[in-house]
PDB file of C-alpha atoms in Angstrom:
ATOM      1  CA  MET K   1     -12.665 -49.629 106.463  1.00 47.00           C
ATOM      2  CA  GLY K   2      -9.363 -48.974 108.205  1.00 52.00           C
ATOM      3  CA  LEU K   3      -6.252 -47.745 106.455  1.00 47.00           C
ATOM      4  CA  PHE K   4      -4.533 -51.156 106.485  1.00 46.00           C
ATOM      5  CA  ASP K   5      -7.572 -53.439 106.086  1.00 49.00           C
ATOM      6  CA  PHE K   6      -6.389 -54.362 102.594  1.00 47.00           C
ATOM      7  CA  LEU K   7      -3.516 -56.265 104.232  1.00 43.00           C
ATOM      8  CA  LYS K   8      -5.858 -58.542 106.154  1.00 50.00           C
ATOM      9  CA  SER K   9      -6.445 -61.930 104.622  1.00 54.00           C
ATOM     10  CA  LYS K  10     -10.045 -62.819 103.862  1.00 66.00           C
ATOM     11  CA  ARG K  11     -10.123 -66.410 105.024  1.00 75.00           C
ATOM     12  CA  ILE K  12     -13.309 -68.419 104.791  1.00 86.00           C
ATOM     13  CA  LYS K  13     -14.010 -70.710 107.733  1.00 91.00           C
ATOM     14  CA  PHE K  14     -15.336 -74.147 106.800  1.00 92.00           C
ATOM     15  CA  GLU K  15     -16.533 -76.961 109.058  1.00 95.00           C
ATOM     16  CA  HIS K  16     -15.681 -80.202 107.303  1.00 96.00           C
ATOM     17  CA  PRO K  17     -17.084 -83.501 108.644  1.00 96.00           C
ATOM     18  CA  TYR K  18     -13.699 -85.258 108.322  1.00 97.00           C
ATOM     19  CA  PHE K  19     -11.026 -82.541 108.375  1.00 97.00           C
ATOM     20  CA  GLY K  20     -12.732 -80.421 111.050  1.00 96.00           C
ATOM     21  CA  THR K  21     -12.358 -76.638 111.114  1.00 96.00           C
ATOM     22  CA  ILE K  22     -10.387 -75.515 108.085  1.00 96.00           C
ATOM     23  CA  HIS K  23      -9.921 -72.085 106.533  1.00 95.00           C
ATOM     24  CA  PHE K  24      -9.815 -71.277 102.837  1.00 93.00           C
ATOM     25  CA  GLN K  25      -6.973 -68.977 101.829  1.00 90.00           C
ATOM     26  CA  LYS K  26      -7.602 -67.329  98.455  1.00 86.00           C
ATOM     27  CA  MET K  27      -4.684 -67.142  96.032  1.00 83.00           C
ATOM     28  CA  LYS K  28      -4.949 -65.575  92.590  1.00 80.00           C
ATOM     29  CA  ASN K  29      -2.333 -67.823  90.945  1.00 78.00           C
ATOM     30  CA  SER K  30      -3.758 -71.106  92.225  1.00 77.00           C
ATOM     31  CA  LYS K  31      -5.684 -73.373  89.841  1.00 79.00           C
ATOM     32  CA  ASN K  32      -8.190 -73.989  92.642  1.00 78.00           C
ATOM     33  CA  GLY K  33      -8.319 -70.326  93.643  1.00 82.00           C
ATOM     34  CA  GLY K  34      -6.507 -71.101  96.899  1.00 87.00           C
ATOM     35  CA  PHE K  35      -6.169 -73.808  99.521  1.00 92.00           C
ATOM     36  CA  PHE K  36      -7.547 -74.889 102.883  1.00 95.00           C
ATOM     37  CA  GLU K  37      -5.448 -74.941 106.022  1.00 95.00           C
ATOM     38  CA  GLY K  38      -6.105 -76.343 109.446  1.00 96.00           C
ATOM     39  CA  LYS K  39      -5.046 -79.027 111.885  1.00 96.00           C
ATOM     40  CA  LYS K  40      -5.768 -82.742 111.616  1.00 96.00           C
ATOM     41  CA  HIS K  41      -5.096 -85.743 113.818  1.00 96.00           C
ATOM     42  CA  PHE K  42      -2.725 -88.181 112.138  1.00 96.00           C
ATOM     43  CA  ARG K  43      -3.229 -91.710 113.455  1.00 96.00           C
ATOM     44  CA  PRO K  44       0.217 -93.197 112.718  1.00 96.00           C
ATOM     45  CA  LEU K  45       1.863 -90.657 115.035  1.00 95.00           C
ATOM     46  CA  ASN K  46      -1.146 -90.053 117.304  1.00 95.00           C
ATOM     47  CA  CYS K  47      -0.678 -86.283 117.032  1.00 94.00           C
ATOM     48  CA  GLU K  48      -2.299 -83.292 115.408  1.00 95.00           C
ATOM     49  CA  PHE K  49      -0.476 -81.592 112.527  1.00 93.00           C
ATOM     50  CA  ASP K  50      -0.846 -78.605 110.273  1.00 96.00           C
ATOM     51  CA  ILE K  51      -2.489 -79.597 107.038  1.00 97.00           C
ATOM     52  CA  LEU K  52      -2.790 -77.807 103.706  1.00 95.00           C
ATOM     53  CA  ILE K  53      -5.369 -79.050 101.217  1.00 96.00           C
ATOM     54  CA  ASP K  54      -5.106 -77.941  97.593  1.00 93.00           C
ATOM     55  CA  CYS K  55      -8.788 -77.998  96.637  1.00 91.00           C
ATOM     56  CA  PRO K  56     -11.570 -75.665  95.502  1.00 89.00           C
ATOM     57  CA  GLU K  57     -13.402 -73.298  97.816  1.00 90.00           C
ATOM     58  CA  THR K  58     -16.292 -75.787  97.950  1.00 91.00           C
ATOM     59  CA  GLY K  59     -14.149 -77.891 100.297  1.00 93.00           C
ATOM     60  CA  PRO K  60     -12.398 -81.261 100.260  1.00 95.00           C
ATOM     61  CA  SER K  61     -14.354 -84.009  98.529  1.00 95.00           C
ATOM     62  CA  ASN K  62     -14.427 -87.704  99.463  1.00 96.00           C
ATOM     63  CA  GLU K  63     -11.331 -88.223  97.297  1.00 96.00           C
ATOM     64  CA  TYR K  64      -9.325 -86.123  99.771  1.00 96.00           C
ATOM     65  CA  ILE K  65     -10.546 -88.243 102.661  1.00 97.00           C
ATOM     66  CA  THR K  66      -9.519 -91.389 100.760  1.00 97.00           C
ATOM     67  CA  PHE K  67      -6.085 -89.908 100.007  1.00 97.00           C
ATOM     68  CA  PHE K  68      -5.527 -88.959 103.660  1.00 97.00           C
ATOM     69  CA  GLU K  69      -6.594 -92.410 104.845  1.00 98.00           C
ATOM     70  CA  GLU K  70      -4.204 -94.017 102.316  1.00 97.00           C
ATOM     71  CA  LEU K  71      -1.425 -91.792 103.661  1.00 97.00           C
ATOM     72  CA  GLU K  72      -2.155 -92.953 107.193  1.00 97.00           C
ATOM     73  CA  LYS K  73      -2.263 -96.588 106.074  1.00 97.00           C
ATOM     74  CA  ASN K  74       1.008 -96.406 104.106  1.00 96.00           C
ATOM     75  CA  TYR K  75       2.952 -94.025 106.347  1.00 96.00           C
ATOM     76  CA  SER K  76       5.245 -96.713 107.821  1.00 94.00           C
ATOM     77  CA  VAL K  77       6.327 -97.751 104.313  1.00 95.00           C
ATOM     78  CA  LEU K  78       6.817 -94.130 103.216  1.00 95.00           C
ATOM     79  CA  ILE K  79       9.001 -93.411 106.257  1.00 94.00           C
ATOM     80  CA  LYS K  80      11.501 -96.050 105.166  1.00 93.00           C
ATOM     81  CA  GLU K  81      11.770 -94.426 101.725  1.00 95.00           C
ATOM     82  CA  ILE K  82      11.943 -90.912 103.170  1.00 93.00           C
ATOM     83  CA  SER K  83      14.715 -91.948 105.549  1.00 91.00           C
ATOM     84  CA  LYS K  84      16.751 -93.505 102.718  1.00 90.00           C
ATOM     85  CA  LYS K  85      16.282 -90.439 100.501  1.00 89.00           C
ATOM     86  CA  ILE K  86      17.303 -87.918 103.168  1.00 86.00           C
ATOM     87  CA  GLN K  87      20.256 -90.112 104.144  1.00 84.00           C
ATOM     88  CA  SER K  88      21.544 -90.465 100.581  1.00 82.00           C
ATOM     89  CA  ASP K  89      20.779 -86.952  99.314  1.00 79.00           C
ATOM     90  CA  PHE K  90      21.964 -84.942 102.302  1.00 76.00           C
ATOM     91  CA  PHE K  91      23.800 -86.767 105.026  1.00 70.00           C
ATOM     92  CA  ASP K  92      25.885 -89.084 102.838  1.00 65.00           C
ATOM     93  CA  ASN K  93      26.767 -86.571 100.128  1.00 64.00           C
ATOM     94  CA  PHE K  94      26.733 -83.063 101.595  1.00 61.00           C
ATOM     95  CA  ASP K  95      27.072 -83.207 105.347  1.00 57.00           C
ATOM     96  CA  ASN K  96      30.613 -83.614 106.663  1.00 59.00           C
ATOM     97  CA  ARG K  97      29.335 -84.667 110.103  1.00 63.00           C
ATOM     98  CA  LYS K  98      28.629 -88.185 108.724  1.00 73.00           C
ATOM     99  CA  ILE K  99      25.191 -88.440 110.281  1.00 78.00           C
ATOM    100  CA  VAL K 100      23.453 -91.802 110.073  1.00 79.00           C
ATOM    101  CA  ILE K 101      19.692 -91.895 110.556  1.00 80.00           C
ATOM    102  CA  LYS K 102      19.016 -94.683 113.042  1.00 85.00           C
ATOM    103  CA  GLU K 103      15.416 -94.062 114.187  1.00 89.00           C
ATOM    104  CA  PHE K 104      13.598 -91.720 111.846  1.00 86.00           C
ATOM    105  CA  GLY K 105      10.658 -91.275 114.227  1.00 87.00           C
ATOM    106  CA  ARG K 106      12.921 -90.071 117.032  1.00 90.00           C
ATOM    107  CA  GLU K 107      15.180 -87.941 114.845  1.00 89.00           C
ATOM    108  CA  PHE K 108      12.552 -86.279 112.636  1.00 90.00           C
ATOM    109  CA  THR K 109       9.278 -84.604 113.592  1.00 94.00           C
ATOM    110  CA  LEU K 110       6.430 -84.246 111.137  1.00 95.00           C
ATOM    111  CA  GLU K 111       5.315 -80.599 111.027  1.00 95.00           C
ATOM    112  CA  ASN K 112       3.074 -80.316 107.991  1.00 95.00           C
ATOM    113  CA  ILE K 113       1.066 -82.447 105.578  1.00 96.00           C
ATOM    114  CA  SER K 114       0.287 -80.844 102.233  1.00 96.00           C
ATOM    115  CA  LEU K 115      -2.375 -82.717 100.270  1.00 96.00           C
ATOM    116  CA  PRO K 116      -2.371 -82.475  96.473  1.00 94.00           C
ATOM    117  CA  ASN K 117      -4.817 -81.108  93.965  1.00 92.00           C
ATOM    118  CA  LEU K 118      -6.595 -84.377  93.243  1.00 91.00           C
ATOM    119  CA  PHE K 119      -7.911 -83.084  89.925  1.00 87.00           C
ATOM    120  CA  GLU K 120      -4.426 -83.135  88.357  1.00 89.00           C
ATOM    121  CA  THR K 121      -2.218 -86.159  87.869  1.00 91.00           C
ATOM    122  CA  PRO K 122       0.329 -87.074  88.895  1.00 94.00           C
ATOM    123  CA  TYR K 123      -0.553 -85.915  92.391  1.00 94.00           C
ATOM    124  CA  SER K 124       2.070 -83.486  93.752  1.00 94.00           C
ATOM    125  CA  TRP K 125       2.155 -83.301  97.531  1.00 96.00           C
ATOM    126  CA  SER K 126       4.605 -83.063 100.430  1.00 97.00           C
ATOM    127  CA  LEU K 127       5.467 -83.850 104.027  1.00 97.00           C
ATOM    128  CA  THR K 128       7.585 -81.384 106.023  1.00 95.00           C
ATOM    129  CA  TYR K 129       9.821 -82.351 108.945  1.00 94.00           C
ATOM    130  CA  THR K 130      12.164 -80.795 111.465  1.00 92.00           C
ATOM    131  CA  SER K 131      15.164 -82.772 112.684  1.00 89.00           C
ATOM    132  CA  VAL K 132      17.366 -83.021 115.741  1.00 89.00           C
ATOM    133  CA  HIS K 133      20.295 -83.101 113.295  1.00 81.00           C
ATOM    134  CA  ASP K 134      19.606 -79.602 111.972  1.00 78.00           C
ATOM    135  CA  GLU K 135      17.204 -77.594 114.132  1.00 82.00           C
ATOM    136  CA  ASN K 136      17.471 -74.499 111.923  1.00 84.00           C
ATOM    137  CA  HIS K 137      15.996 -76.089 108.814  1.00 84.00           C
ATOM    138  CA  PHE K 138      12.932 -77.893 107.521  1.00 91.00           C
ATOM    139  CA  PHE K 139      13.169 -81.023 105.385  1.00 91.00           C
ATOM    140  CA  GLU K 140      10.358 -80.993 102.833  1.00 94.00           C
ATOM    141  CA  VAL K 141       9.796 -84.275 101.028  1.00 95.00           C
ATOM    142  CA  PHE K 142       8.007 -83.958  97.682  1.00 96.00           C
ATOM    143  CA  PHE K 143       5.988 -86.748  96.097  1.00 97.00           C
ATOM    144  CA  LYS K 144       4.498 -87.411  92.681  1.00 96.00           C
ATOM    145  CA  ASP K 145       1.685 -89.810  93.443  1.00 95.00           C
ATOM    146  CA  TRP K 146       3.338 -92.056  96.059  1.00 96.00           C
ATOM    147  CA  GLU K 147       6.948 -91.777  94.833  1.00 96.00           C
ATOM    148  CA  ILE K 148       9.484 -89.354  96.289  1.00 95.00           C
ATOM    149  CA  TYR K 149      10.895 -87.090  93.607  1.00 93.00           C
ATOM    150  CA  ASP K 150      12.742 -84.490  95.678  1.00 92.00           C
ATOM    151  CA  VAL K 151      13.783 -83.385  99.149  1.00 90.00           C
ATOM    152  CA  MET K 152      14.553 -79.774  99.920  1.00 89.00           C
ATOM    153  CA  ILE K 153      16.060 -78.191 102.988  1.00 84.00           C
ATOM    154  CA  ASP K 154      14.641 -74.788 103.858  1.00 83.00           C
ATOM    155  CA  GLY K 155      15.404 -72.437 106.667  1.00 65.00           C
TER     156      GLY K 155
END
């Protein structure tokens, strides 16, 4: 054992039939003991994104596949709500540049999908975006079940 080996993360590699290669990251304070991370193709945008899955070390169950497929199916509806929320919470009230979101898909780029712990309700999950309007920050949109409850800017 090397002097700094204790700093290395012990990630468990997992081959999932739907989510592909994902790695379990242990966390002491997590109800599931940690989370999985990896990359997943997202059909509505035809791109691969970082994904975090809040589930036990045994791996994502069929419920996680169903949730992800529902997200893909409903993404176009969610985008309209996300656009309205970011517009009203940030650009209308706090930004003196008077930005108006015209085409969300061209102005915002999805960076991360964080799936919820499906053993707790309501489901708490998020989508994280970057924007051409503020390249130094991330816009993280938080959901309870399928309703937006908060948007935070980080960076």
